[in-house]
Coordinates of C-alpha atoms in Angstrom, one line a residue:
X233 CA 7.3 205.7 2.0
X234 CA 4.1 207.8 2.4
X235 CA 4.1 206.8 6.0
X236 CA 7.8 207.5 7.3
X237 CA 7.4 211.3 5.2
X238 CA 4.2 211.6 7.8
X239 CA 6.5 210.5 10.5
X240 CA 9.1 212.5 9.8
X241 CA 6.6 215.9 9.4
X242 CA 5.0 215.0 12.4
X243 CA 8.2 214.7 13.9
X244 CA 9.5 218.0 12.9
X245 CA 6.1 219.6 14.5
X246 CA 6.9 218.2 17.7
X247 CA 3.1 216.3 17.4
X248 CA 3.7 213.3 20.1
X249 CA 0.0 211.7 19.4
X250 CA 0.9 211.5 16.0
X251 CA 4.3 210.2 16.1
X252 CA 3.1 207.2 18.6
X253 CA 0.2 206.5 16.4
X254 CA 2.3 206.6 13.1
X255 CA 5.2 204.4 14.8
X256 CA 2.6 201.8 16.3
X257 CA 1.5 201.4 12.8
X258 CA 5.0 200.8 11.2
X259 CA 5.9 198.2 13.6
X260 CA 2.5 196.4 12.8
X261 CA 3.9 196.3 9.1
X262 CA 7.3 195.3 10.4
X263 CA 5.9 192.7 12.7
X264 CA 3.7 191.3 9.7
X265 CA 7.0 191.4 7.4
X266 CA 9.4 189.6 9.7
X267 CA 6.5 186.6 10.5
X268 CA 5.8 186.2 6.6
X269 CA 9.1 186.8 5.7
X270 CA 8.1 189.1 2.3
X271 CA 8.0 192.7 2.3
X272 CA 4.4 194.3 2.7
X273 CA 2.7 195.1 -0.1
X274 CA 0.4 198.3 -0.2
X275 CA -2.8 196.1 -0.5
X276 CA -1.6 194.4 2.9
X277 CA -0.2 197.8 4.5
X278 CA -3.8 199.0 4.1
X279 CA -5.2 195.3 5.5
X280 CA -3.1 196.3 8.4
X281 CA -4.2 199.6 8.7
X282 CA -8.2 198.8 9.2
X283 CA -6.7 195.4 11.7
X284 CA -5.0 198.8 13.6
X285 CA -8.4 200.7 13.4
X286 CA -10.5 198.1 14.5
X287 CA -8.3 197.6 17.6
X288 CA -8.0 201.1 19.0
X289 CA -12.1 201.0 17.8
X290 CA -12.6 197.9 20.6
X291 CA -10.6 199.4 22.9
X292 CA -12.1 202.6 22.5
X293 CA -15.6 200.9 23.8
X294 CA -14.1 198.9 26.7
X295 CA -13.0 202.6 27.5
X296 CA -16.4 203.9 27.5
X297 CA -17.7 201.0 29.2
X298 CA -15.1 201.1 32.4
X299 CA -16.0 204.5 32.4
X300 CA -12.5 205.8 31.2
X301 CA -12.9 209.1 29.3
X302 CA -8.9 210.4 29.1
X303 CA -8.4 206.5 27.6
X304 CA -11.5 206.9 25.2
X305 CA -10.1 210.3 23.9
X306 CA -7.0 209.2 23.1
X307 CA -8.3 206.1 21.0
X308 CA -11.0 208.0 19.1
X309 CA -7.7 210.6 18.2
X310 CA -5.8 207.7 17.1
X311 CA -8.6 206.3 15.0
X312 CA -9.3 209.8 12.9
X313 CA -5.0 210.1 12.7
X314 CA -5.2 206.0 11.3
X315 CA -8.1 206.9 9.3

């Protein structure tokens, strides 16, 4: 609930970053609902959230490492939004 009420006000301010970050993360919990077939508990929500983190954290150095600076700024944005 928390989430979609960030969606929504990030929505409302027209912040696109923060909308795409916010909606990646609900369809992680979506994703991880319709392959266990249960509904996500906040425990696993915030299991989810660090899996989330540590992806965009290993793309952010494979970024660094190919030399990409616009793709390495948009991960490390991501990670403080997730965080």
């Amino acid at each position: 609930a928390k989430i979609q009420d960030d969606l929504k006000t990030a929505m409302k301010a027209r912040e696109q970053n923060k909308v795409t970050t916010i909606r990646g993360l609900l369809a992680a919990v979506k994703q991880f609902e319709v392959d266990t077939r249960s509904e996500a508990d906040e425990a696993k929500i915030i299991q989810i959230l660090q899996k989330e983190i540590k992806m965009r954290r290993d793309a952010l150095n494979f970024a660094i490492e190919q030399g990409r600076e616009d793709l390495a700024e948009q991960n490390k944005l991501e990670i403080a939004l997730l965080q």
